[in-house]
mmCIF file with all atom_site columns, C-alpha atoms in Angstrom:
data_model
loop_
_atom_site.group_PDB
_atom_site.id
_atom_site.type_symbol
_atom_site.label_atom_id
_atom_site.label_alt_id
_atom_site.label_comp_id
_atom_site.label_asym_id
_atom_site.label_entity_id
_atom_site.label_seq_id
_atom_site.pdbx_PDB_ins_code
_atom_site.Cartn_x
_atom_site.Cartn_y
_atom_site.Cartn_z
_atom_site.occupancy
_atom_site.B_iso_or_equiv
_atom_site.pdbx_formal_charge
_atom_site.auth_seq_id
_atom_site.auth_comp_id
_atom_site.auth_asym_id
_atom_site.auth_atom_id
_atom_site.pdbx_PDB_model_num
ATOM 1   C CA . UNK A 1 1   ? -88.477 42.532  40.852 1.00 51.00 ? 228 UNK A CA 1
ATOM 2   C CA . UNK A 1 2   ? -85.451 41.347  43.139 1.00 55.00 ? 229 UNK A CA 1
ATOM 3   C CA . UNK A 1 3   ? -87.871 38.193  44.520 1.00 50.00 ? 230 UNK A CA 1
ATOM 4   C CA . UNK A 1 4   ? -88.573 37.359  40.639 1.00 50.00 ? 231 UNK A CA 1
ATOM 5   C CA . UNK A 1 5   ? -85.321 37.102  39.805 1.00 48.00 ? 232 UNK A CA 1
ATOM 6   C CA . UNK A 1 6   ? -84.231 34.989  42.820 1.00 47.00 ? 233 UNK A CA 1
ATOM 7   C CA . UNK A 1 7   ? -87.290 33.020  42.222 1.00 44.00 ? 234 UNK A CA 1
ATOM 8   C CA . UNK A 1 8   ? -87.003 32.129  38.757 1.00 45.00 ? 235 UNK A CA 1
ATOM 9   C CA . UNK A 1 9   ? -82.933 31.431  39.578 1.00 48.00 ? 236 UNK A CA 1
ATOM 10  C CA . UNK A 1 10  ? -83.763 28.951  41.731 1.00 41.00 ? 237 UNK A CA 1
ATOM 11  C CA . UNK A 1 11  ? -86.298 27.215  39.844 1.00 39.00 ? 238 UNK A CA 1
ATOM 12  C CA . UNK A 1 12  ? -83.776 27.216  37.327 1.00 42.00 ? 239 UNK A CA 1
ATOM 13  C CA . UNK A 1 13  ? -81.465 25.603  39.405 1.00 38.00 ? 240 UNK A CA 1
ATOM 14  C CA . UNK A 1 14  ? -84.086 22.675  40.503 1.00 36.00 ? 241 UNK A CA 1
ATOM 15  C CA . UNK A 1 15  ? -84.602 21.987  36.918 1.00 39.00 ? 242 UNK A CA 1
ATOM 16  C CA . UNK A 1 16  ? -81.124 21.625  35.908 1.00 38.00 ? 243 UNK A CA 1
ATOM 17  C CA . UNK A 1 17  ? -80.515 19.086  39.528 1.00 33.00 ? 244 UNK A CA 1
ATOM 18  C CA . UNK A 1 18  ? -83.809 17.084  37.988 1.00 32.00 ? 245 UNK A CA 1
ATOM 19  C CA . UNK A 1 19  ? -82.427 16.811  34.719 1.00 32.00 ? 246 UNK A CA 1
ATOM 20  C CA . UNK A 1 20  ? -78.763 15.765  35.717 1.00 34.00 ? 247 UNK A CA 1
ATOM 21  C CA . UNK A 1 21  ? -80.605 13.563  38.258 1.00 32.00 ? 248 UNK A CA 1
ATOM 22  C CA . UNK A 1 22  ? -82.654 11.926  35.320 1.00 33.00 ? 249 UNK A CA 1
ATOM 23  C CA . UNK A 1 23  ? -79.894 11.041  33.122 1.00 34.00 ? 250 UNK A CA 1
ATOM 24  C CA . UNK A 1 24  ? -77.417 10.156  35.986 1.00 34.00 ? 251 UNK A CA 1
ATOM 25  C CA . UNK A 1 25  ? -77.023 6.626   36.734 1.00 37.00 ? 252 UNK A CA 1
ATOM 26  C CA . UNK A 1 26  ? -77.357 4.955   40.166 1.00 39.00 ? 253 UNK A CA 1
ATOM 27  C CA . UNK A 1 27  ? -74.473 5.654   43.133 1.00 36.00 ? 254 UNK A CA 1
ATOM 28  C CA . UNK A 1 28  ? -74.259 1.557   42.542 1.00 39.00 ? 255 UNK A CA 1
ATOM 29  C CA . UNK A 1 29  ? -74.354 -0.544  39.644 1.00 46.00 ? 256 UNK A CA 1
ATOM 30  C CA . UNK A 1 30  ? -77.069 -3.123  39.264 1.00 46.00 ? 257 UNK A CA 1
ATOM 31  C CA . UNK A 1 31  ? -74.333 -5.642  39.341 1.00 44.00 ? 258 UNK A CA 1
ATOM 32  C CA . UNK A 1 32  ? -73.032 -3.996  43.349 1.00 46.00 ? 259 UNK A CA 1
ATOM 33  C CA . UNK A 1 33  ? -73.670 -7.291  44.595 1.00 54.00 ? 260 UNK A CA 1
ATOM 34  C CA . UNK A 1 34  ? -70.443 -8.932  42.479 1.00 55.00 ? 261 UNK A CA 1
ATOM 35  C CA . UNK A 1 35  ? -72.659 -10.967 40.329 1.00 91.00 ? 262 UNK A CA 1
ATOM 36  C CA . UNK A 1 36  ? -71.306 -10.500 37.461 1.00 97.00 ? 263 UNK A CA 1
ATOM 37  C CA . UNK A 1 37  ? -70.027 -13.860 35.672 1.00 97.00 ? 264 UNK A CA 1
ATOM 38  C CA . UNK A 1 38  ? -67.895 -14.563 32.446 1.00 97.00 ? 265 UNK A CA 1
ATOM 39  C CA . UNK A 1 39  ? -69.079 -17.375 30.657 1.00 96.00 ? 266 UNK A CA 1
ATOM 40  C CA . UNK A 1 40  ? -66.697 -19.153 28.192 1.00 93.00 ? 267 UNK A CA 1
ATOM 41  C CA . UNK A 1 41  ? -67.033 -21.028 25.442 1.00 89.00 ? 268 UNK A CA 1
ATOM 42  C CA . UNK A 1 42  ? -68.154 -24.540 27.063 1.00 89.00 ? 269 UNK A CA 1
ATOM 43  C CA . UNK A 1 43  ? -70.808 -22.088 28.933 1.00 92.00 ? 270 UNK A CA 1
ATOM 44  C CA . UNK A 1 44  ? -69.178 -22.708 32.142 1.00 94.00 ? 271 UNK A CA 1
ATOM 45  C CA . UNK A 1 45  ? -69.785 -18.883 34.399 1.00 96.00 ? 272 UNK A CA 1
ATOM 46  C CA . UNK A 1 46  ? -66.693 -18.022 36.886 1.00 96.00 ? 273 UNK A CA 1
ATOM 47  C CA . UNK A 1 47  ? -66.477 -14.529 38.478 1.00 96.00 ? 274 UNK A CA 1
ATOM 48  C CA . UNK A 1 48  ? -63.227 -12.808 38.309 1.00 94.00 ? 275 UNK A CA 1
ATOM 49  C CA . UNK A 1 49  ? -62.172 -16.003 36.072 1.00 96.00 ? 276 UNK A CA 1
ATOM 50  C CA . UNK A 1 50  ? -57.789 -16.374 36.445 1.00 97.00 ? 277 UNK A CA 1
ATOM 51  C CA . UNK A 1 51  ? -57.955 -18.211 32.794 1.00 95.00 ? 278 UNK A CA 1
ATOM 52  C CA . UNK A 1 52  ? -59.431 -17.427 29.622 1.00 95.00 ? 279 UNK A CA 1
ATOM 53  C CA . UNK A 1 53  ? -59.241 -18.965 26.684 1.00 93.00 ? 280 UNK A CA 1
ATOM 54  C CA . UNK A 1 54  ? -60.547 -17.916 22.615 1.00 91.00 ? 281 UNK A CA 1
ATOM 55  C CA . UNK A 1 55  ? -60.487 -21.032 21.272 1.00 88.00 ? 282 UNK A CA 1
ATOM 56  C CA . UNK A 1 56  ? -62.058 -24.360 21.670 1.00 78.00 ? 283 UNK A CA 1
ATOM 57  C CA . UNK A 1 57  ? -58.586 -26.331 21.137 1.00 76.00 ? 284 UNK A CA 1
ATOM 58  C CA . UNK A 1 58  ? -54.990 -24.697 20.697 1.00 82.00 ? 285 UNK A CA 1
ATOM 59  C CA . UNK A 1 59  ? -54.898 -21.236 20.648 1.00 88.00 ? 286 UNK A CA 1
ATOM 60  C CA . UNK A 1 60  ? -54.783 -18.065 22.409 1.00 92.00 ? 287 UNK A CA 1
ATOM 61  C CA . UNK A 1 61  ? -55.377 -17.564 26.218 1.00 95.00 ? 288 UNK A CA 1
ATOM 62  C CA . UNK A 1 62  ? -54.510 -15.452 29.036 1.00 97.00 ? 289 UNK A CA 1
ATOM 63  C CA . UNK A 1 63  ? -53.791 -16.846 32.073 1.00 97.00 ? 290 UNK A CA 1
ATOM 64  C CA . UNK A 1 64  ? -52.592 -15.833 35.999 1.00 98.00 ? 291 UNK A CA 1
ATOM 65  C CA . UNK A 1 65  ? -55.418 -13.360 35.584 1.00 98.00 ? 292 UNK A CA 1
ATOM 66  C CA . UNK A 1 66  ? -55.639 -11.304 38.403 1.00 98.00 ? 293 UNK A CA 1
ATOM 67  C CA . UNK A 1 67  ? -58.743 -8.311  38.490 1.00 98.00 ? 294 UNK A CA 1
ATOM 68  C CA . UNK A 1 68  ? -59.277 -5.568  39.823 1.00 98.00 ? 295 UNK A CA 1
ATOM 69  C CA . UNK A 1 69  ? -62.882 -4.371  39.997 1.00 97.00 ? 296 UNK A CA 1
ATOM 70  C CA . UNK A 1 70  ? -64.668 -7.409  39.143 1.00 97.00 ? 297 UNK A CA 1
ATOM 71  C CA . UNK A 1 71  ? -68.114 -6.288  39.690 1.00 96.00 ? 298 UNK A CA 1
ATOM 72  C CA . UNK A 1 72  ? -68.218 -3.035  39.266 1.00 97.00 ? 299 UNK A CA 1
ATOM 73  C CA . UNK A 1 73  ? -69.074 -1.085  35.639 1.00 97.00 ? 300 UNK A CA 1
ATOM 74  C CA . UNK A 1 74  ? -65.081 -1.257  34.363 1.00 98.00 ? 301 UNK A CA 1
ATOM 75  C CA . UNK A 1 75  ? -63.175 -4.342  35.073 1.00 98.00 ? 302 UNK A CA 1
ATOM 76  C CA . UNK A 1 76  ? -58.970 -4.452  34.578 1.00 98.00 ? 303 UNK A CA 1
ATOM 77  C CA . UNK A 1 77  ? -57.239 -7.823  34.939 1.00 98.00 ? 304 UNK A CA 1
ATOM 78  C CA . UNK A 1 78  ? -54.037 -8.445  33.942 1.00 98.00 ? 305 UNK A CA 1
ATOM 79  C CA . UNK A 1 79  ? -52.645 -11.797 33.162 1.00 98.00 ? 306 UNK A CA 1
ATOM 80  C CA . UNK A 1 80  ? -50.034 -13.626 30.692 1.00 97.00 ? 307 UNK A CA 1
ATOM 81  C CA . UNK A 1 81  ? -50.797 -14.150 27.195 1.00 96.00 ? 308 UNK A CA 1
ATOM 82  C CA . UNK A 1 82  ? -50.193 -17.419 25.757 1.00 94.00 ? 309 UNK A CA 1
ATOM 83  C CA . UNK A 1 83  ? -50.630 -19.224 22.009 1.00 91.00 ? 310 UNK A CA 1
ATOM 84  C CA . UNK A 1 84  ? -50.895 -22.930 22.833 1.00 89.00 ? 311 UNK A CA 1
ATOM 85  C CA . UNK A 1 85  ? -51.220 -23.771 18.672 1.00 87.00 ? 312 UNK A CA 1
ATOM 86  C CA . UNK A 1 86  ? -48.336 -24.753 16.467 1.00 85.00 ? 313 UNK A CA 1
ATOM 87  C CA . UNK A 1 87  ? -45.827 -22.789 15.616 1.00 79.00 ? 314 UNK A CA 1
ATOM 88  C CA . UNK A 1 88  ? -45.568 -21.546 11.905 1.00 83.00 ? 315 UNK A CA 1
ATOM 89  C CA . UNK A 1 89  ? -42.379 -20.041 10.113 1.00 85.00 ? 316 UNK A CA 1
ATOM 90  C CA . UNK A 1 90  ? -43.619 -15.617 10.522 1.00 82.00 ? 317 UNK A CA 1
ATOM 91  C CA . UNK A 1 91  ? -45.982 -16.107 12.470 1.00 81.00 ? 318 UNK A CA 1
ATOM 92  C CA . UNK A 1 92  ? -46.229 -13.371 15.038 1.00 84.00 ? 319 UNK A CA 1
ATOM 93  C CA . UNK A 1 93  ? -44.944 -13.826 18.905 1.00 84.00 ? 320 UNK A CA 1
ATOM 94  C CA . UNK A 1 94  ? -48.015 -11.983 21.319 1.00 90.00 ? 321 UNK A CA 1
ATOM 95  C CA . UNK A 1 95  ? -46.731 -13.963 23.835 1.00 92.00 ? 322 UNK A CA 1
ATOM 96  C CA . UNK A 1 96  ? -46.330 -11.925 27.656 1.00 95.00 ? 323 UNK A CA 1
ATOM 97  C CA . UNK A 1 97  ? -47.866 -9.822  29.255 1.00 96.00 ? 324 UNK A CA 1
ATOM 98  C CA . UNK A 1 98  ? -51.476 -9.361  28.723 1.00 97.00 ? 325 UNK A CA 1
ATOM 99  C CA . UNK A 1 99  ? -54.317 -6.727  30.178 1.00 98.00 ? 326 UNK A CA 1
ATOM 100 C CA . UNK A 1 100 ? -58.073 -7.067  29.607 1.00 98.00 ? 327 UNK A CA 1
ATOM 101 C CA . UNK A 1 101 ? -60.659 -4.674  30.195 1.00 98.00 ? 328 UNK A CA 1
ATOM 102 C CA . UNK A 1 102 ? -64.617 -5.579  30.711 1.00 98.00 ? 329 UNK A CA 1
ATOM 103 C CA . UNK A 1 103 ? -66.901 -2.742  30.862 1.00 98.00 ? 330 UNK A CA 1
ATOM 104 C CA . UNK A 1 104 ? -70.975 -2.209  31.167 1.00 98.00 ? 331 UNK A CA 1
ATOM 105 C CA . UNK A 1 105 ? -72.383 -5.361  33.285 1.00 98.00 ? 332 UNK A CA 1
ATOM 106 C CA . UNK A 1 106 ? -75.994 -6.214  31.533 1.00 97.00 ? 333 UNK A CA 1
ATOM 107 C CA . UNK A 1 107 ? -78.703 -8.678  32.491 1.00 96.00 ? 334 UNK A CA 1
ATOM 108 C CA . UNK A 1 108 ? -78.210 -11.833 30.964 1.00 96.00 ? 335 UNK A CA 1
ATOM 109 C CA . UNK A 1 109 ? -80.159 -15.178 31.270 1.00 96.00 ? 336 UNK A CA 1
ATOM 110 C CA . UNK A 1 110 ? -77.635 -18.030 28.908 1.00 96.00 ? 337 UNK A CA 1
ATOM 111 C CA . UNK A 1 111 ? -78.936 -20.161 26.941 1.00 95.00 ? 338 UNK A CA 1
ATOM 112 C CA . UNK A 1 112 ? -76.749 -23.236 28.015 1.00 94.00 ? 339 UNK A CA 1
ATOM 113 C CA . UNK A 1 113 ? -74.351 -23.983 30.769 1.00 95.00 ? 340 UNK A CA 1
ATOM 114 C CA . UNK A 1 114 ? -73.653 -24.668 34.484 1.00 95.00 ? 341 UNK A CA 1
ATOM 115 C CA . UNK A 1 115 ? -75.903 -21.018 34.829 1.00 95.00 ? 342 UNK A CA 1
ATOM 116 C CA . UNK A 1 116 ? -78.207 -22.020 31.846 1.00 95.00 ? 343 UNK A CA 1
ATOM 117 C CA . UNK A 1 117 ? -81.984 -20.138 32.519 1.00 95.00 ? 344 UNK A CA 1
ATOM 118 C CA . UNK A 1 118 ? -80.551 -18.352 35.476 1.00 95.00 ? 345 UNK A CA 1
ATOM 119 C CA . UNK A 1 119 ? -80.617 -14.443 35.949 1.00 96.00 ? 346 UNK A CA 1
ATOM 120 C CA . UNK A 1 120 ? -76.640 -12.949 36.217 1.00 97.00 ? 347 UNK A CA 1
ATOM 121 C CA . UNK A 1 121 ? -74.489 -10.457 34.562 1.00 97.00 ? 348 UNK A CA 1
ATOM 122 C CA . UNK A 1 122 ? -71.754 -10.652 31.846 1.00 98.00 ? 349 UNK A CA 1
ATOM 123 C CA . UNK A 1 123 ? -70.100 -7.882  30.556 1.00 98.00 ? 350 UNK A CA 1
ATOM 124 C CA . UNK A 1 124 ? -71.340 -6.354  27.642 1.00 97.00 ? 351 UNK A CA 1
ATOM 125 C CA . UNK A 1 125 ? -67.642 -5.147  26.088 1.00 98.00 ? 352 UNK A CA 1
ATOM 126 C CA . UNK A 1 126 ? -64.306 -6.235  26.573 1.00 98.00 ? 353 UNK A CA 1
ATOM 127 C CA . UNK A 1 127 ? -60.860 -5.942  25.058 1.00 98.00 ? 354 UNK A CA 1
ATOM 128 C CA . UNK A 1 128 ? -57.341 -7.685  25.067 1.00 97.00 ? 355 UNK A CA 1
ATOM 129 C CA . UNK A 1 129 ? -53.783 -5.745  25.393 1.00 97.00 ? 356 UNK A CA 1
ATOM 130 C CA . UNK A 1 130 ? -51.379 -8.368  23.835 1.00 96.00 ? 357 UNK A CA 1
ATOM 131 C CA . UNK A 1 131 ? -47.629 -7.404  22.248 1.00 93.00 ? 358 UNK A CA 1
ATOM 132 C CA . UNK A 1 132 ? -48.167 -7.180  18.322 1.00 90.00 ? 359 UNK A CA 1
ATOM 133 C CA . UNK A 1 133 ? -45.297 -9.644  17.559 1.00 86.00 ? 360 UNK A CA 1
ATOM 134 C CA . UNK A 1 134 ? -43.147 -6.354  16.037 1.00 88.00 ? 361 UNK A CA 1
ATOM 135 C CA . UNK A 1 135 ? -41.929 -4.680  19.419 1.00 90.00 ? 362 UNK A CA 1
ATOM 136 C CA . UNK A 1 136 ? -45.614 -3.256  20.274 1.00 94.00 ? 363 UNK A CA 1
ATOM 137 C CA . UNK A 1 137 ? -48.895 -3.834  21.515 1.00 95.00 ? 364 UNK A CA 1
ATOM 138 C CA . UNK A 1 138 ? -52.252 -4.107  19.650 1.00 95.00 ? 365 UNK A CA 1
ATOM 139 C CA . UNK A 1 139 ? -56.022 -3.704  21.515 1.00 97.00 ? 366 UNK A CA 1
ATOM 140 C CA . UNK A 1 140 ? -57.918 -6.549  20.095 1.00 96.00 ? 367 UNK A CA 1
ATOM 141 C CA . UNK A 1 141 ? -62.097 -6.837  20.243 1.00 98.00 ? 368 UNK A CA 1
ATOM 142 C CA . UNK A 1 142 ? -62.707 -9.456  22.832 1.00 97.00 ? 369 UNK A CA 1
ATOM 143 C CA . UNK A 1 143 ? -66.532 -8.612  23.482 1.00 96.00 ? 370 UNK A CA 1
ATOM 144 C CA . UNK A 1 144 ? -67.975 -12.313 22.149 1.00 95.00 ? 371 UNK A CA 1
ATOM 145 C CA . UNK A 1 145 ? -65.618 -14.182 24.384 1.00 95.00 ? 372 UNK A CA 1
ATOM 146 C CA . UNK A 1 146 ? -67.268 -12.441 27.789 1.00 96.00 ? 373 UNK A CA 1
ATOM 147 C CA . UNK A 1 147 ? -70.625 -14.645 27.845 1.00 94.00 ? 374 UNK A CA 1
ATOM 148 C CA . UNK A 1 148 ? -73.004 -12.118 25.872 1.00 92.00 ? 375 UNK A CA 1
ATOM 149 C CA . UNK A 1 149 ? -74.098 -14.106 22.666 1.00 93.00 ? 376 UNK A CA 1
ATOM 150 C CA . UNK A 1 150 ? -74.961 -16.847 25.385 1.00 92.00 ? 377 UNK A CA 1
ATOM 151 C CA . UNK A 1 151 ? -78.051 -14.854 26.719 1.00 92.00 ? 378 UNK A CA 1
ATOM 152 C CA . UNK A 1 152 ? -81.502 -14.793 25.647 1.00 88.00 ? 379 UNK A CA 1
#
């Protein structure tokens, strides 16, 4: 009765590593090797990129970027933020200090660009820590700047 119960406790065990080992990711990303790119809006793919920019013209941008984890599954870079268009009377000042965080590297093969039908990774998600022009800081949705509505 004693073996049965050790018995069925350790196949009970081996399931449970199985499972965990099933749903657990790889030790290293599929992006390990650091290829993962940002692509901007003239489709022009930098790694660990020191300037971004949301507009075509004027407008926002963060610049001195400098990253930590490039590469890996979670990106942080942090960087001044900067509104190049006009100035308006109540229109907010974001202006300073700026922090951006990329997460989940997928495949991606763009559709134009110096990388255009070549196999690299973007970032799939991404947001922007900017000052709210009222004394705070807002999180803004930065995910279609990254390079992922460039793939195929």
């Amino acid at each position: 009765m004693k073996k049965q119960g050790i018995f069925f406790g350790a196949v009970g065990t081996l399931a449970a590593v199985v499972v965990c080992l099933m749903f657990a990711g790889p030790a290293t990303s599929a992006s390990s090797s650091g290829k993962v790119f940002w692509v901007d809006l003239a489709g022009t793919a930098r790694q660990h990129p020191d300037f971004i920019y949301f507009t075509a013209n004027a407008g926002g941008q963060v610049h001195s970027i400098k990253w930590t984890g490039w590469g890996s599954r979670r990106a942080v870079g942090k960087g001044i933020y900067h509104d190049s268009s006009p100035n308006f009377p109540g229109k907010p000042n974001r202006e300073g200090a700026a922090k951006i965080i990329a997460w989940k590297p997928v495949r991606c093969v763009p559709d134009f660009g110096n990388r255009k039908g070549k196999s690299i990774f973007v970032y799939r998600h991404a947001v922007l820590r900017q000052k709210n022009g009222r004394g705070g800081h807002r999180w803004v949705n930065i995910a279609v700047y990254t390079g992922f509505l460039t793939c195929r």
